[in-house]
Tab-separated table of C-alpha atoms in Angstrom:
chain	number	residue	atom	x	y	z
H	1	MET	CA	18.004	0.028	54.815
H	2	SER	CA	20.487	-2.373	54.684
H	3	LEU	CA	24.345	-1.483	54.842
H	4	ASP	CA	26.530	-2.847	52.145
H	5	PRO	CA	28.618	-5.161	53.441
H	6	SER	CA	31.164	-4.798	50.803
H	7	PRO	CA	31.899	-0.824	49.927
H	8	ILE	CA	33.511	0.102	47.132
H	9	LYS	CA	37.311	0.470	46.790
H	10	THR	CA	40.161	2.325	44.821
H	11	ALA	CA	41.101	0.094	41.718
H	12	GLY	CA	44.886	0.945	42.036
H	13	VAL	CA	45.165	1.930	38.407
H	14	SER	CA	45.882	5.512	38.685
H	15	HIS	CA	49.265	6.824	38.501
H	16	PHE	CA	50.647	10.520	38.532
H	17	SER	CA	54.158	12.222	38.668
H	18	THR	CA	55.386	11.232	35.307
H	19	ILE	CA	59.351	11.636	35.169
H	20	ASP	CA	59.571	11.055	31.267
H	21	PRO	CA	57.595	8.991	28.789
H	22	GLN	CA	60.142	6.062	28.930
H	23	ALA	CA	60.054	5.670	32.898
H	24	GLY	CA	56.519	6.425	33.203
H	25	GLU	CA	54.936	7.618	36.396
H	26	LEU	CA	56.692	7.585	39.931
H	27	PHE	CA	53.407	7.206	42.051
H	28	SER	CA	50.398	5.424	41.847
H	29	VAL	CA	47.185	5.380	43.692
H	30	ASN	CA	46.972	2.325	45.954
H	31	PRO	CA	44.113	-0.258	45.464
H	32	GLY	CA	41.765	-1.658	48.223
H	33	VAL	CA	41.057	2.159	49.841
H	34	CYS	CA	37.496	2.720	50.588
H	35	VAL	CA	35.943	5.248	48.080
H	36	GLU	CA	34.331	7.486	50.588
H	37	ASP	CA	37.791	7.795	52.362
H	38	ALA	CA	39.623	8.574	48.936
H	39	LEU	CA	37.208	11.128	48.110
H	40	GLU	CA	37.210	12.905	51.419
H	41	HIS	CA	41.393	12.897	50.949
H	42	ALA	CA	41.007	14.299	47.496
H	43	SER	CA	38.760	17.174	48.562
H	44	CYS	CA	41.391	18.211	51.020
H	45	LEU	CA	44.278	18.075	48.843
H	46	MET	CA	41.981	20.113	46.187
H	47	ASN	CA	41.321	22.429	49.171
H	48	CYS	CA	45.058	22.926	49.213
H	49	VAL	CA	45.324	23.503	45.814
H	50	ASN	CA	42.549	26.400	45.981
H	51	GLN	CA	44.759	28.097	48.602
H	52	LEU	CA	48.056	27.713	46.903
H	53	THR	CA	46.621	29.020	43.632
H	54	LEU	CA	45.011	32.058	45.384
H	55	LEU	CA	48.326	32.549	47.146
H	56	GLY	CA	50.124	32.353	43.953
H	57	ALA	CA	48.228	34.652	42.412
H	58	THR	CA	49.175	37.338	45.174
H	59	GLU	CA	53.043	36.805	45.190
H	60	GLU	CA	55.580	38.748	43.426
H	61	ASN	CA	57.183	35.214	42.809
H	62	PRO	CA	54.683	32.302	43.432
H	63	GLY	CA	57.140	29.542	41.521
H	64	ALA	CA	57.110	27.145	44.504
H	65	THR	CA	53.420	27.825	45.513
H	66	ILE	CA	52.177	26.942	42.044
H	67	TRP	CA	54.309	23.870	41.468
H	68	ALA	CA	53.184	22.789	44.933
H	69	ALA	CA	49.406	23.397	44.014
H	70	HIS	CA	50.337	21.314	40.707
H	71	TYR	CA	51.823	18.414	42.187
H	72	LEU	CA	48.779	18.163	44.542
H	73	GLY	CA	46.409	18.591	41.788
H	74	GLU	CA	47.917	15.697	40.036
H	75	MET	CA	47.475	13.358	43.273
H	76	ALA	CA	43.986	14.712	43.542
H	77	LYS	CA	43.090	14.034	39.943
H	78	ALA	CA	44.526	10.559	40.161
H	79	ILE	CA	42.622	9.688	43.369
H	80	ILE	CA	39.428	10.765	41.497
H	81	ASP	CA	40.153	9.032	38.432
H	82	ASP	CA	40.773	5.618	40.455
H	83	VAL	CA	37.352	6.045	42.343
H	84	ALA	CA	35.729	6.426	39.161
H	85	THR	CA	37.432	2.816	37.995
H	86	GLY	CA	36.528	1.477	41.225
H	87	LEU	CA	32.904	2.518	40.723
H	88	PHE	CA	32.692	1.263	37.291
H	89	ARG	CA	34.254	-2.210	38.050
H	90	ALA	CA	31.749	-2.293	40.998
H	91	ARG	CA	28.651	-1.950	38.832
H	92	GLY	CA	29.921	-4.267	36.260
H	93	HIS	CA	30.935	-1.528	33.569
H	94	ALA	CA	34.750	-2.711	33.453
């Protein structure tokens, strides 16, 4: 078994936190991050989302908790979308 000398990287094309339709998104995923590292980070973000939504479901006034979960979910989705683009490009599909 040989190790691949060039690991697959994020593409840097996914954005998140839309300000308004004309201004676009405030943040983006950086290109060149190893997909394994990016997916690990997305998994950690989704764990936070799961904990916050459970907490929010039991709070009397869950506003801040739910918004925090929403923004973390946006980040995780952008990472996963960007990893997918990097994988497609590495396989010659884009």
